[in-house]
Short mmCIF file of C-alpha atoms and ligand atoms in Angstrom, two decimals:
data_model
loop_
_atom_site.label_atom_id
_atom_site.label_comp_id
_atom_site.label_asym_id
_atom_site.label_seq_id
_atom_site.Cartn_x
_atom_site.Cartn_y
_atom_site.Cartn_z
CA MET A 191 18.30 -9.74 12.70
CA GLN A 192 16.76 -7.84 9.84
CA THR A 193 13.10 -8.66 9.33
CA ASP A 194 12.05 -8.75 5.71
CA LYS A 195 8.44 -7.87 5.05
CA HIS A 196 9.01 -8.95 1.47
CA ILE A 197 8.01 -5.68 -0.10
CA ARG A 198 10.55 -4.47 -2.62
CA ILE A 199 10.64 -1.34 -4.76
CA GLY A 200 12.54 -0.78 -7.98
CA ASN A 201 12.93 1.98 -10.53
CA GLY A 202 13.73 1.95 -14.20
CA TYR A 203 14.60 4.53 -16.86
CA ASP A 204 15.13 4.22 -20.58
CA VAL A 205 15.73 6.43 -23.60
CA HIS A 206 15.63 5.73 -27.30
CA ARG A 207 16.38 7.94 -30.25
CA LEU A 208 13.60 8.62 -32.76
CA ALA A 209 14.09 8.36 -36.51
CA GLY A 210 11.86 8.21 -39.56
CA GLY A 211 10.87 5.08 -41.41
CA ARG A 212 10.30 2.74 -38.52
CA ASP A 213 7.40 1.57 -36.37
CA PHE A 214 6.86 3.30 -33.04
CA TRP A 215 6.36 0.66 -30.35
CA LEU A 216 5.27 1.83 -26.93
CA GLY A 217 3.75 -0.18 -24.10
CA GLY A 218 3.58 -3.20 -26.38
CA CYS A 219 1.43 -1.33 -28.93
CA CYS A 220 2.31 0.07 -32.34
CA ILE A 221 1.51 3.79 -32.21
CA THR A 222 0.75 5.79 -35.36
CA HIS A 223 3.61 8.25 -35.79
CA THR A 224 6.00 9.57 -38.41
CA LYS A 225 9.00 8.26 -36.46
CA GLY A 226 9.98 5.20 -34.45
CA CYS A 227 12.67 4.29 -31.95
CA VAL A 228 16.15 3.29 -33.06
CA ALA A 229 17.21 0.20 -31.13
CA HIS A 230 18.57 -3.33 -31.27
CA SER A 231 15.12 -4.54 -30.15
CA ASP A 232 11.82 -2.96 -31.21
CA GLY A 233 12.83 0.03 -29.03
CA ASP A 234 9.86 0.00 -26.67
CA VAL A 235 11.15 2.45 -24.02
CA LEU A 236 8.16 1.98 -21.76
CA ILE A 237 8.55 -1.79 -21.57
CA HIS A 238 12.31 -1.44 -21.10
CA ALA A 239 11.83 0.94 -18.16
CA ILE A 240 9.27 -1.45 -16.64
CA CYS A 241 11.64 -4.41 -17.03
CA ASP A 242 14.40 -2.49 -15.26
CA ALA A 243 12.05 -1.48 -12.44
CA LEU A 244 10.95 -5.09 -11.95
CA LEU A 245 14.51 -6.43 -12.11
CA GLY A 246 15.69 -3.67 -9.78
CA ALA A 247 13.04 -4.45 -7.19
CA ALA A 248 14.16 -8.09 -7.18
CA ALA A 249 17.86 -7.04 -7.22
CA LEU A 250 18.32 -9.02 -10.44
CA ARG A 251 20.66 -6.58 -12.23
CA ASP A 252 19.27 -4.90 -15.35
CA ILE A 253 17.77 -5.49 -18.77
CA GLY A 254 21.15 -5.21 -20.53
CA PHE A 255 22.56 -7.92 -18.28
CA HIS A 256 19.82 -10.41 -19.11
CA PHE A 257 19.15 -9.40 -22.73
CA PRO A 258 22.37 -7.86 -24.10
CA ASP A 259 22.04 -5.75 -27.25
CA SER A 260 25.27 -7.37 -28.45
CA ASP A 261 23.41 -10.68 -28.76
CA PRO A 262 21.98 -11.23 -32.27
CA LYS A 263 19.25 -13.32 -30.63
CA TYR A 264 17.62 -10.06 -29.47
CA LYS A 265 17.85 -8.18 -32.78
CA GLY A 266 14.44 -6.72 -33.59
CA ILE A 267 12.88 -8.66 -30.72
CA ASP A 268 9.36 -7.81 -29.59
CA SER A 269 9.88 -6.21 -26.18
CA LYS A 270 6.77 -8.02 -24.93
CA GLN A 271 8.94 -11.14 -25.01
CA LEU A 272 11.56 -9.37 -22.85
CA LEU A 273 8.79 -8.44 -20.39
CA THR A 274 7.51 -12.01 -20.36
CA ASP A 275 11.03 -13.27 -19.62
CA THR A 276 11.55 -10.58 -16.97
CA MET A 277 8.33 -11.63 -15.22
CA SER A 278 9.59 -15.24 -15.23
CA LEU A 279 12.84 -14.15 -13.56
CA VAL A 280 10.95 -12.13 -10.95
CA ARG A 281 8.40 -14.89 -10.26
CA ALA A 282 11.21 -17.46 -10.00
CA GLU A 283 12.37 -15.46 -6.95
CA GLY A 284 8.87 -15.81 -5.50
CA TYR A 285 7.75 -12.23 -6.17
CA GLU A 286 4.40 -10.99 -7.44
CA VAL A 287 3.68 -7.51 -8.76
CA GLY A 288 2.09 -5.09 -6.30
CA ASN A 289 1.88 -2.27 -8.82
CA VAL A 290 3.79 -0.55 -11.57
CA ASP A 291 3.62 3.21 -12.18
CA THR A 292 5.18 4.83 -15.22
CA VAL A 293 5.75 8.13 -17.03
CA VAL A 294 6.47 8.45 -20.74
CA CYS A 295 8.08 11.73 -21.84
CA LEU A 296 7.52 12.70 -25.44
CA GLN A 297 6.48 15.80 -27.32
CA SER A 298 4.30 14.08 -29.89
CA PRO A 299 2.12 12.29 -30.73
CA LYS A 300 -0.41 12.59 -27.93
CA ILE A 301 -0.65 9.07 -26.54
CA ALA A 302 -3.47 9.53 -24.04
CA VAL A 303 -5.92 7.72 -26.33
CA CYS A 304 -3.53 4.74 -26.55
CA ILE A 305 -3.10 4.32 -22.79
CA PRO A 306 -6.06 1.92 -22.28
CA ASP A 307 -4.67 -0.37 -25.02
CA MET A 308 -1.14 -0.23 -23.60
CA ARG A 309 -2.41 -0.97 -20.10
CA GLN A 310 -4.44 -3.92 -21.31
CA THR A 311 -1.49 -5.24 -23.31
CA LEU A 312 0.97 -4.91 -20.43
CA ALA A 313 -1.48 -6.53 -18.00
CA ARG A 314 -1.90 -9.49 -20.35
CA VAL A 315 1.84 -9.92 -20.88
CA MET A 316 2.61 -9.57 -17.16
CA GLN A 317 -0.39 -11.69 -16.17
CA VAL A 318 -1.58 -9.13 -13.64
CA SER A 319 -4.75 -7.07 -13.27
CA GLU A 320 -4.86 -3.81 -15.25
CA THR A 321 -5.60 -2.05 -11.99
CA ARG A 322 -1.98 -2.70 -10.98
CA ILE A 323 -0.57 -0.86 -13.99
CA SER A 324 -0.46 2.90 -14.41
CA ILE A 325 0.78 4.76 -17.49
CA LYS A 326 1.15 8.51 -17.54
CA ALA A 327 2.39 10.74 -20.33
CA THR A 328 3.93 14.18 -20.36
CA THR A 329 5.59 16.50 -22.81
CA THR A 330 8.70 18.33 -21.68
CA GLU A 331 7.28 21.68 -22.83
CA GLY A 332 9.50 21.55 -25.88
CA LEU A 333 12.67 21.30 -23.79
CA GLY A 334 15.47 18.79 -24.17
CA PHE A 335 15.77 15.86 -26.57
CA GLU A 336 12.18 14.79 -25.97
CA GLY A 337 10.98 18.32 -26.68
CA ARG A 338 12.98 18.47 -29.91
CA GLU A 339 11.43 15.09 -30.81
CA GLU A 340 14.88 13.53 -31.09
CA GLY A 341 13.99 10.85 -28.59
CA VAL A 342 11.56 9.40 -26.07
CA SER A 343 12.21 8.59 -22.43
CA ALA A 344 10.29 6.55 -19.88
CA TYR A 345 10.42 6.16 -16.11
CA ALA A 346 8.93 3.31 -14.13
CA VAL A 347 8.65 2.22 -10.52
CA ALA A 348 7.58 -1.25 -9.50
CA LEU A 349 6.53 -2.68 -6.18
CA LEU A 350 7.02 -6.40 -5.68
CA THR A 351 5.58 -8.49 -2.88
CA LYS A 352 6.43 -11.96 -1.65
MG1 MG B 636 15.87 0.34 -24.28
#
């Protein structure tokens, strides 16, 4: 019989297109920028990638399954609410967060100064210690859609324990 040590890993990835005249939400924080993400929700790619990593680790499908962008209920929704709801789904299965590690890929603006705020915000929303949340940022050296500043992508991995 398979023994389950109750350690589960999940990964998540998300992309949103950037366009002018909208707020740029990232990691639950509004970042000063000339563009923002185009989305049904507030377009927070980092939170969306984290939600998918958490759901994936618990084998609970994906963010689109639970919060479909065809549902008017989620139009313009604060992604922090999606993360709150995702944590409820994960905790309902008896899991707690071991750690979450992420990478945000964007050419500009430089978000290093915003990382402490994003970490603190995510920790509060997820009700975990900040020490369990890591946010990293990289440019793509001008290559691809991130490099052309047409969009932003984010990767996340999450470890869950039971
Ligand atoms: Mg998304």
